Short mmCIF file of C-alpha atoms and ligand atoms in Angstrom, two decimals:
data_model
loop_
_atom_site.label_atom_id
_atom_site.label_comp_id
_atom_site.label_asym_id
_atom_site.label_seq_id
_atom_site.Cartn_x
_atom_site.Cartn_y
_atom_site.Cartn_z
CA UNK I 1 92.18 93.93 96.55
CA UNK I 2 94.37 92.34 99.18
CA UNK I 3 94.11 93.26 102.85
CA UNK I 4 96.15 92.56 105.97
CA UNK I 5 95.71 89.57 108.25
CA UNK I 6 94.37 91.70 111.10
CA UNK I 7 91.78 93.29 108.79
CA UNK I 8 90.79 89.91 107.37
CA UNK I 9 90.34 88.53 110.89
CA UNK I 10 88.11 91.53 111.67
CA UNK I 11 85.83 90.55 108.77
CA UNK I 12 85.83 86.90 109.87
CA UNK I 13 84.96 87.79 113.44
CA UNK I 14 82.06 89.99 112.36
CA UNK I 15 80.56 86.89 110.71
CA UNK I 16 81.02 84.75 113.79
CA UNK I 17 84.13 82.88 112.64
CA UNK I 18 86.24 81.95 115.66
CA UNK I 19 89.70 83.49 115.39
CA UNK I 20 92.98 83.76 117.22
CA UNK I 21 92.33 87.12 118.93
CA UNK I 22 94.79 89.94 118.45
CA UNK I 23 95.36 93.69 118.46
CA UNK I 24 97.35 95.59 115.86
CA UNK I 25 100.17 97.96 116.88
CA UNK I 26 102.63 100.25 115.09
CA UNK I 27 105.20 100.87 117.85
CA UNK I 28 106.85 98.59 120.44
CA UNK I 29 105.10 100.56 123.22
CA UNK I 30 101.70 100.05 121.66
CA UNK I 31 102.58 96.38 121.14
CA UNK I 32 103.10 96.01 124.88
CA UNK I 33 99.83 97.79 125.57
CA UNK I 34 98.08 95.47 123.11
CA UNK I 35 99.53 92.47 124.94
CA UNK I 36 98.27 93.79 128.29
CA UNK I 37 94.78 94.27 126.88
CA UNK I 38 94.87 90.76 125.38
CA UNK I 39 95.94 89.34 128.69
CA UNK I 40 92.96 91.00 130.36
CA UNK I 41 90.55 89.89 127.59
CA UNK I 42 91.69 86.33 126.93
CA UNK I 43 93.91 85.40 129.86
CA UNK I 44 96.79 84.53 127.54
CA UNK I 45 100.28 85.00 128.99
CA UNK I 46 102.15 83.99 125.83
CA UNK I 47 101.82 86.13 122.73
CA UNK I 48 102.54 85.86 119.02
CA UNK I 49 104.04 88.90 117.29
CA UNK I 50 103.09 88.85 113.61
CA UNK I 51 104.38 91.18 110.90
CA UNK I 52 101.53 92.63 108.83
CA UNK I 53 102.43 92.65 105.14
CA UNK I 54 100.50 91.60 102.05
CA UNK I 55 102.44 88.36 101.64
CA UNK I 56 102.54 84.94 103.22
CA UNK I 57 105.41 82.79 104.44
CA UNK I 58 106.09 85.24 107.28
CA UNK I 59 106.79 82.53 109.85
CA UNK I 60 109.77 81.28 107.87
CA UNK I 61 110.65 84.72 106.47
CA UNK I 62 113.43 86.89 107.88
CA UNK I 63 113.61 90.59 108.67
CA UNK I 64 116.72 91.68 106.77
CA UNK I 65 117.99 94.20 109.35
CA UNK I 66 117.57 92.08 112.50
CA UNK I 67 117.34 88.45 111.34
CA UNK I 68 114.08 88.06 113.27
CA UNK I 69 111.38 85.85 111.78
CA UNK I 70 108.17 87.55 110.67
CA UNK I 71 106.09 85.58 113.19
CA UNK I 72 107.61 85.05 116.64
CA UNK I 73 106.47 83.86 120.03
CA UNK I 74 106.79 86.05 123.15
CA UNK I 75 106.68 83.94 126.30
CA UNK I 76 106.03 86.84 128.67
CA UNK I 77 104.89 90.46 128.62
CA UNK I 78 108.54 91.53 128.90
CA UNK I 79 109.40 89.91 125.58
CA UNK I 80 106.65 91.61 123.57
CA UNK I 81 108.13 95.10 122.99
CA UNK I 82 111.70 93.94 122.17
CA UNK I 83 110.40 91.29 119.76
CA UNK I 84 108.04 93.79 118.11
CA UNK I 85 110.93 96.25 117.80
CA UNK I 86 112.94 93.71 115.80
CA UNK I 87 110.13 93.46 113.27
CA UNK I 88 108.62 96.96 113.06
CA UNK I 89 110.23 99.19 110.44
CA UNK I 90 112.27 96.28 109.09
CA UNK I 91 112.18 94.68 105.66
CA UNK I 92 110.62 91.25 105.73
CA UNK I 93 111.76 88.86 103.02
CA UNK I 94 109.64 85.75 102.43
CA UNK I 95 109.33 83.36 99.50
CA UNK I 96 106.32 85.44 98.42
CA UNK I 97 107.82 88.95 98.62
CA UNK I 98 110.74 88.44 96.25
CA UNK I 99 114.29 89.32 97.31
CA UNK I 100 113.45 93.03 97.79
CA UNK I 101 111.10 92.17 100.66
CA UNK I 102 108.37 94.34 102.17
CA UNK I 103 108.59 97.06 104.79
CA UNK I 104 106.71 96.22 107.98
CA UNK I 105 104.64 99.11 109.34
CA UNK I 106 102.42 97.17 111.73
CA UNK I 107 102.49 94.05 113.87
CA UNK I 108 99.57 92.02 115.12
CA UNK I 109 99.93 91.02 118.75
CA UNK I 110 97.92 87.81 119.04
CA UNK I 111 97.09 85.38 121.83
CA UNK I 112 99.10 82.17 121.84
CA UNK I 113 96.64 79.43 120.91
CA UNK I 114 99.09 76.51 120.74
CA UNK I 115 99.08 76.01 124.50
CA UNK I 116 99.87 72.44 125.52
CA UNK I 117 97.04 70.25 126.82
CA UNK I 118 96.00 66.60 126.97
CA UNK I 119 96.20 66.41 123.18
CA UNK I 120 98.39 68.24 120.70
CA UNK I 121 96.98 71.17 118.73
CA UNK I 122 96.48 70.26 115.07
CA UNK I 123 96.84 72.51 112.02
CA UNK I 124 94.49 72.24 109.03
CA UNK I 125 94.30 74.13 105.76
CA UNK I 126 91.12 75.69 104.43
CA UNK I 127 90.32 78.03 101.58
CA UNK I 128 87.28 79.20 99.68
CA UNK I 129 87.74 80.35 96.12
CA UNK I 130 85.80 81.28 93.09
CA UNK I 131 86.13 78.42 90.57
CA UNK I 132 85.42 80.28 87.34
CA UNK I 133 85.61 77.14 85.18
CA UNK I 134 82.87 75.44 87.21
CA UNK I 135 80.94 78.67 87.84
CA UNK I 136 80.92 77.68 91.50
CA UNK I 137 82.64 78.43 94.74
CA UNK I 138 84.93 75.73 96.01
CA UNK I 139 86.00 74.90 99.54
CA UNK I 140 89.43 73.30 99.69
CA UNK I 141 90.65 71.72 102.88
CA UNK I 142 93.49 69.52 104.04
CA UNK I 143 94.83 67.86 107.14
CA UNK I 144 98.26 69.08 106.01
CA UNK I 145 97.86 72.63 107.27
CA UNK I 146 100.53 75.07 108.37
CA UNK I 147 103.08 74.04 105.78
CA UNK I 148 103.37 74.98 102.13
CA UNK I 149 100.07 73.94 100.62
CA UNK I 150 101.53 74.21 97.10
CA UNK I 151 103.86 71.32 98.00
CA UNK I 152 100.95 69.24 99.22
CA UNK I 153 98.96 69.97 96.06
CA UNK I 154 101.93 69.09 93.85
CA UNK I 155 103.06 65.87 95.55
CA UNK I 156 100.01 64.51 97.36
CA UNK I 157 96.96 66.01 95.63
CA UNK I 158 94.74 63.33 97.20
CA UNK I 159 95.25 65.08 100.52
CA UNK I 160 93.30 68.09 99.29
CA UNK I 161 89.57 67.82 99.83
CA UNK I 162 87.39 69.80 97.42
CA UNK I 163 83.72 70.60 97.79
CA UNK I 164 82.01 72.70 95.14
CA UNK I 165 79.15 74.97 96.14
CA UNK I 166 76.49 76.18 93.75
CA UNK I 167 76.30 79.89 94.54
CA UNK I 168 72.55 80.05 93.85
CA UNK I 169 71.83 77.29 96.39
CA UNK I 170 74.53 78.15 98.92
CA UNK I 171 76.47 75.92 101.25
CA UNK I 172 74.32 72.96 102.32
CA UNK I 173 74.69 71.51 105.83
CA UNK I 174 75.68 68.07 104.45
CA UNK I 175 78.55 69.68 102.53
CA UNK I 176 80.06 71.28 105.64
CA UNK I 177 79.70 67.95 107.50
CA UNK I 178 81.33 66.10 104.62
CA UNK I 179 84.39 68.37 104.70
CA UNK I 180 84.69 68.09 108.49
CA UNK I 181 84.38 64.27 108.34
CA UNK I 182 87.01 64.02 105.63
CA UNK I 183 89.34 66.02 107.87
CA UNK I 184 89.02 63.12 110.30
CA UNK I 185 87.26 65.08 113.02
CA UNK I 186 84.78 63.69 115.51
CA UNK I 187 82.76 64.68 118.56
CA UNK I 188 82.85 68.29 119.64
CA UNK I 189 85.67 69.22 117.26
CA UNK I 190 83.54 68.02 114.34
CA UNK I 191 80.61 70.15 115.49
CA UNK I 192 82.86 73.16 115.92
CA UNK I 193 84.39 72.68 112.48
CA UNK I 194 80.94 72.47 110.83
CA UNK I 195 80.01 75.77 112.49
CA UNK I 196 83.37 77.25 111.46
CA UNK I 197 82.85 76.28 107.81
CA UNK I 198 79.34 77.79 107.72
CA UNK I 199 80.46 81.09 109.23
CA UNK I 200 83.48 81.20 106.95
CA UNK I 201 81.30 80.66 103.88
CA UNK I 202 78.92 83.42 105.04
CA UNK I 203 81.87 85.77 105.46
CA UNK I 204 83.15 84.89 101.97
CA UNK I 205 79.77 85.61 100.36
CA UNK I 206 78.93 88.61 102.54
CA UNK I 207 82.21 90.39 101.81
CA UNK I 208 82.12 89.62 98.06
CA UNK I 209 85.53 88.01 98.24
CA UNK I 210 87.27 86.07 95.51
CA UNK I 211 89.58 84.22 97.86
CA UNK I 212 89.79 83.25 101.51
CA UNK I 213 92.78 81.26 102.67
CA UNK I 214 93.00 80.20 106.29
CA UNK I 215 96.28 78.43 106.91
CA UNK I 216 96.40 77.20 109.57
CA UNK I 217 92.93 76.51 110.88
CA UNK I 218 93.79 75.25 114.34
CA UNK I 219 92.14 72.60 116.48
CA UNK I 220 93.31 73.53 119.95
CA UNK I 221 94.03 70.93 122.59
CA UNK I 222 90.61 71.69 124.06
CA UNK I 223 88.87 71.18 120.69
CA UNK I 224 88.24 74.76 119.69
CA UNK I 225 88.51 75.56 115.99
CA UNK I 226 90.29 78.86 115.26
CA UNK I 227 91.48 80.84 112.26
CA UNK I 228 95.13 81.51 113.12
CA UNK I 229 96.01 83.14 109.82
CA UNK I 230 93.76 84.80 107.25
CA UNK I 231 94.45 85.85 103.70
CA UNK I 232 91.54 87.59 102.00
CA UNK I 233 91.21 88.94 98.49
CA UNK I 234 88.21 91.20 98.00
CA UNK I 235 86.58 91.55 94.59
CA UNK I 236 87.53 95.03 93.31
CA UNK I 237 84.40 95.12 91.19
CA UNK I 238 82.20 94.74 94.27
CA UNK I 239 83.92 97.30 96.47
CA UNK I 240 81.45 99.99 95.46
CA UNK I 241 78.88 98.25 97.65
CA UNK I 242 81.26 97.79 100.59
CA UNK I 243 82.44 101.29 101.48
CA UNK I 244 83.77 100.04 104.83
CA UNK I 245 85.85 97.31 103.15
CA UNK I 246 87.12 99.67 100.45
CA UNK I 247 88.67 101.74 103.26
CA UNK I 248 90.88 98.79 104.25
CA UNK I 249 93.07 99.49 101.22
CA UNK I 250 96.73 99.97 102.16
CA UNK I 251 98.40 101.88 99.34
CA UNK I 252 101.84 101.42 100.89
CA UNK I 253 101.55 97.72 100.02
CA UNK I 254 100.87 98.39 96.37
CA UNK I 255 103.29 99.11 93.55
CA UNK I 256 103.71 102.94 93.51
CA UNK I 257 103.64 103.05 89.70
CA UNK I 258 100.36 101.12 89.66
CA UNK I 259 98.89 103.55 92.18
CA UNK I 260 99.99 106.55 90.07
CA UNK I 261 98.53 104.95 86.94
CA UNK I 262 95.24 104.34 88.74
CA UNK I 263 95.03 108.05 89.62
CA UNK I 264 95.66 108.94 85.94
CA UNK I 265 92.92 106.52 84.87
CA UNK I 266 95.32 104.13 83.13
CA UNK I 267 95.21 100.36 83.32
CA UNK I 268 98.81 99.57 84.20
CA UNK I 269 100.39 96.42 85.54
CA UNK I 270 104.11 96.46 86.29
CA UNK I 271 106.10 93.51 84.98
CA UNK I 272 109.77 92.54 85.12
CA UNK I 273 110.90 93.04 81.50
CA UNK I 274 112.83 95.72 79.58
CA UNK I 275 110.41 96.94 76.90
CA UNK I 276 107.83 99.43 78.10
CA UNK I 277 104.62 99.37 76.13
CA UNK I 278 101.78 101.78 75.68
CA UNK I 279 98.76 100.49 73.84
CA UNK I 280 95.07 101.29 73.46
CA UNK I 281 92.84 98.35 74.20
CA UNK I 282 93.54 95.39 76.46
CA UNK I 283 93.47 92.82 73.63
CA UNK I 284 95.94 94.78 71.53
CA UNK I 285 98.11 95.22 74.64
CA UNK I 286 98.22 91.45 75.12
CA UNK I 287 99.12 90.93 71.44
CA UNK I 288 101.81 93.60 71.73
CA UNK I 289 103.32 91.89 74.75
CA UNK I 290 103.38 88.63 72.78
CA UNK I 291 105.18 90.25 69.84
CA UNK I 292 107.73 91.83 72.21
CA UNK I 293 108.48 88.39 73.61
CA UNK I 294 108.67 86.85 70.15
CA UNK I 295 111.23 89.47 69.13
CA UNK I 296 113.43 88.59 72.08
CA UNK I 297 112.41 91.31 74.54
CA UNK I 298 110.40 91.07 77.73
CA UNK I 299 107.49 93.42 78.39
CA UNK I 300 108.16 95.80 81.28
CA UNK I 301 104.49 96.45 81.80
CA UNK I 302 100.97 96.12 80.58
CA UNK I 303 99.53 99.54 79.81
CA UNK I 304 96.15 100.17 78.25
CA UNK I 305 95.63 103.91 77.78
CA UNK I 306 92.00 103.29 76.83
CA UNK I 307 89.88 104.28 73.87
CA UNK I 308 90.08 108.02 74.47
CA UNK I 309 93.87 108.38 74.44
CA UNK I 310 94.89 112.03 74.19
CA UNK I 311 98.05 114.06 74.75
CA UNK I 312 97.48 114.04 78.52
CA UNK I 313 97.00 110.29 78.89
CA UNK I 314 99.93 109.60 76.57
CA UNK I 315 102.14 111.86 78.67
CA UNK I 316 100.99 110.25 81.94
CA UNK I 317 101.68 106.82 80.44
CA UNK I 318 105.14 107.93 79.27
CA UNK I 319 106.05 109.27 82.69
CA UNK I 320 105.01 106.07 84.42
CA UNK I 321 106.87 103.84 81.97
CA UNK I 322 110.03 105.98 82.28
CA UNK I 323 110.06 105.70 86.07
CA UNK I 324 110.78 102.01 85.68
CA UNK I 325 114.61 101.81 85.57
CA UNK I 326 114.53 98.48 83.71
CA UNK I 327 112.98 100.00 80.60
CA UNK I 328 115.42 99.97 77.64
CA UNK I 329 112.94 100.76 74.86
CA UNK I 330 109.34 101.87 74.52
CA UNK I 331 106.87 100.50 72.04
CA UNK I 332 103.78 102.58 71.41
CA UNK I 333 101.14 100.63 69.56
CA UNK I 334 97.93 102.51 68.86
CA UNK I 335 95.05 101.49 66.70
CA UNK I 336 93.10 104.52 65.52
CA UNK I 337 89.51 103.45 65.80
CA UNK I 338 87.59 105.94 67.89
CA UNK I 339 90.77 107.90 68.55
CA UNK I 340 92.51 109.42 65.52
CA UNK I 341 96.18 108.62 64.89
CA UNK I 342 97.16 112.25 64.19
CA UNK I 343 95.85 113.23 67.61
CA UNK I 344 97.84 110.46 69.29
CA UNK I 345 100.95 111.46 67.31
CA UNK I 346 100.53 115.04 68.51
CA UNK I 347 100.19 113.69 72.03
CA UNK I 348 103.37 111.65 71.68
CA UNK I 349 105.32 114.64 70.35
CA UNK I 350 104.00 116.97 73.07
CA UNK I 351 104.64 114.48 75.84
CA UNK I 352 108.12 113.92 74.50
CA UNK I 353 108.80 117.67 74.57
CA UNK I 354 107.25 118.20 78.02
CA UNK I 355 109.13 115.40 79.67
CA UNK I 356 112.47 116.58 78.34
CA UNK I 357 115.26 114.26 77.46
CA UNK I 358 114.24 110.66 77.03
CA UNK I 359 117.23 108.37 76.69
CA UNK I 360 115.54 105.19 75.56
CA UNK I 361 114.50 104.65 71.93
CA UNK I 362 110.82 104.88 71.15
CA UNK I 363 109.10 102.86 68.47
CA UNK I 364 105.72 104.14 67.41
CA UNK I 365 103.22 102.15 65.43
CA UNK I 366 100.08 104.01 64.48
CA UNK I 367 97.46 102.24 62.40
CA UNK I 368 93.91 103.08 61.43
CA UNK I 369 92.16 106.42 61.06
CA UNK I 370 94.55 109.17 59.89
CA UNK I 371 97.58 106.88 60.18
CA UNK I 372 99.49 108.72 57.42
CA UNK I 373 98.90 112.10 59.04
CA UNK I 374 100.12 110.62 62.31
CA UNK I 375 103.29 109.22 60.74
CA UNK I 376 103.95 112.59 59.12
CA UNK I 377 103.64 114.48 62.42
CA UNK I 378 106.16 112.13 63.99
CA UNK I 379 108.55 112.29 61.03
CA UNK I 380 108.45 116.10 60.97
CA UNK I 381 108.84 116.52 64.72
CA UNK I 382 112.57 115.88 64.50
CA UNK I 383 112.37 113.64 67.53
CA UNK I 384 114.26 110.41 67.82
CA UNK I 385 111.34 108.08 67.40
CA UNK I 386 111.20 105.13 65.04
CA UNK I 387 107.95 104.85 63.11
CA UNK I 388 106.63 101.42 62.18
CA UNK I 389 103.61 100.52 60.09
CA UNK I 390 103.00 96.84 60.62
CA UNK I 391 103.33 95.06 63.93
CA UNK I 392 106.07 92.80 62.60
CA UNK I 393 108.10 95.91 61.71
CA UNK I 394 107.64 97.17 65.22
CA UNK I 395 108.87 93.89 66.62
CA UNK I 396 111.95 93.95 64.38
CA UNK I 397 112.71 97.52 65.50
CA UNK I 398 112.44 96.43 69.11
CA UNK I 399 114.94 93.70 68.36
CA UNK I 400 117.30 96.20 66.68
CA UNK I 401 117.22 98.76 69.47
CA UNK I 402 117.75 96.13 72.15
CA UNK I 403 120.73 94.60 70.35
P1 GDP M 1 102.55 82.80 107.59
O1 GDP M 1 103.88 82.16 107.85
O2 GDP M 1 102.68 84.12 106.91
O3 GDP M 1 101.61 81.90 106.88
O4 GDP M 1 101.92 83.17 109.03
P2 GDP M 1 100.96 82.32 110.02
O5 GDP M 1 99.99 83.25 110.61
O6 GDP M 1 100.38 81.14 109.33
O7 GDP M 1 101.96 81.87 111.16
C1 GDP M 1 103.06 81.07 110.89
C2 GDP M 1 103.21 79.97 111.90
O8 GDP M 1 103.37 80.53 113.19
C3 GDP M 1 102.00 79.05 112.04
O9 GDP M 1 101.98 78.04 111.06
C4 GDP M 1 102.24 78.50 113.41
O10 GDP M 1 103.09 77.36 113.35
C5 GDP M 1 102.94 79.62 114.15
N1 GDP M 1 101.98 80.25 115.08
C6 GDP M 1 100.96 81.08 114.78
N2 GDP M 1 100.24 81.39 115.86
C7 GDP M 1 100.83 80.73 116.89
C8 GDP M 1 100.56 80.62 118.30
O11 GDP M 1 99.59 81.17 118.83
N3 GDP M 1 101.42 79.86 119.03
C9 GDP M 1 102.47 79.20 118.49
N4 GDP M 1 103.25 78.50 119.27
N5 GDP M 1 102.74 79.27 117.18
C10 GDP M 1 101.94 80.01 116.39
MN1 MN M 2 99.81 81.01 107.21
#
C-alpha cells in the first residue's frame, strides 16, 4: 500500500529520523495557518508548498489548470496561500502519473531547508528495499540525489552504492558507516548520516515496509541530515498488525475499479488493453493474458474470481470489466475443479440477464467438471456468447471478434 509523503514523514519521525518538518493542509487558508505554526516551531520564513499525490516527479510536474509546479517555494508568509491555491484542487501531471494526471486534495507546507550558508546544501539519494532474490534487505544510496535516479542507475550504475542486510542479524554499525563513507561524508555530517541510516532502517523494519525511498536526503549547510521527500510502500500482508498504518490508506488515490473489486472480494488489476478477462485462479489468469496477447489482443485487466466462483461473483466481475470503456471483448476462462462448470454457466447467463444489454462479444471457455452441461446451458440461453472448448479456440475467437 502506498501512502502520502506527509504520512511517510510521520512514520519516519516517530522512529527518530530527522525530516524536513511540515504540516498538511487542504485549503489555502489552512495552508497559511500551517505556515504560521511552522514559523513559530522552526523559525523558517521561507516555505515549500508540496502537492500530496501518490506519485513522484512533482517538482518538475505541472498542474494542468494553473501551470504551477507540484513543489514550489514561498519566500514569505504572503506567498503561501496563493501558491497553495494554484495547486489545491488541480490536476498534477508528472512523468509518473501518466497524461491523465492526479487530482491534488492536500498540500504539505514544509520548512525551507535549502537556506544558504557557508557551504552549499547537498542532495543524496537513499532507499531501502526488499531484495527477494537475495532474501535480504538492501540499502541503496548515491551522491546523485534529487534528480532522476533511474537515469543514474542506467548510465552510471557505479554511482549507486548497495549494502545488503541480513534481516535476521539486522543492520550492523559498520554497514551504516560504510554507506556514509562511500557517500564521501566526514566529521559531523558523517556521524549524522550514520544515525540517519540506523533510524531509517528501524523505521523500515518497524513499519513492515517493502520500500522506502528518500530522494533527496539533504545535507544542510550546517551539516544536518534531513529526509526532504519520502516515498513509502507498506506491505499489505502485514497491515493486519499495524491498525494505525492501515488507516493511512487513501482510496481516492487508488483505481476506483480496483477498489470496487476489492469490496466484492475479487482480485482485479486494471490494465491498458482491450480484452477483459475473467478467470478462476491466478495461474490460469496469467496464461489467459498470455494467450490474449498471442492472438493479437491486449488484456484489459487481470481478474481472478477465485475458487468459489458463483453467479454473484461472476456478475460483480462482469460489471467491473464493463465499466472499463476500453473493453472490446470479454474472455471468460473457467476451469471447473472445485467449482462446477454448469454452475458458472448459470452465473454467466444470470449476470448477463441482470446487467441488461452488453454490447461487447463474450467468449466463454468452460473446461473440467460438468463442462458439457455448462456449454449446453450457454447454448440454450439464446444469448450472444461464443462458446469455446480449448484455449486455442478461445484465442482464435478473440482474434475474430476484434477484427
Ligand atoms: P518530487 O519531485 O516529487 O520528488 O518531490 P521532492 O519532495 O523530492 O521535491 C522536489 C524538489 O524540490 C527537490 O529535489 C528540491 O530540489 C526541491 N525542494 C524540496 N524542498 C525544498 C526546500 O526546502 N527548499 C528548496 N529551495 N527547494 C526544495
Ligand atoms: Mn523526490
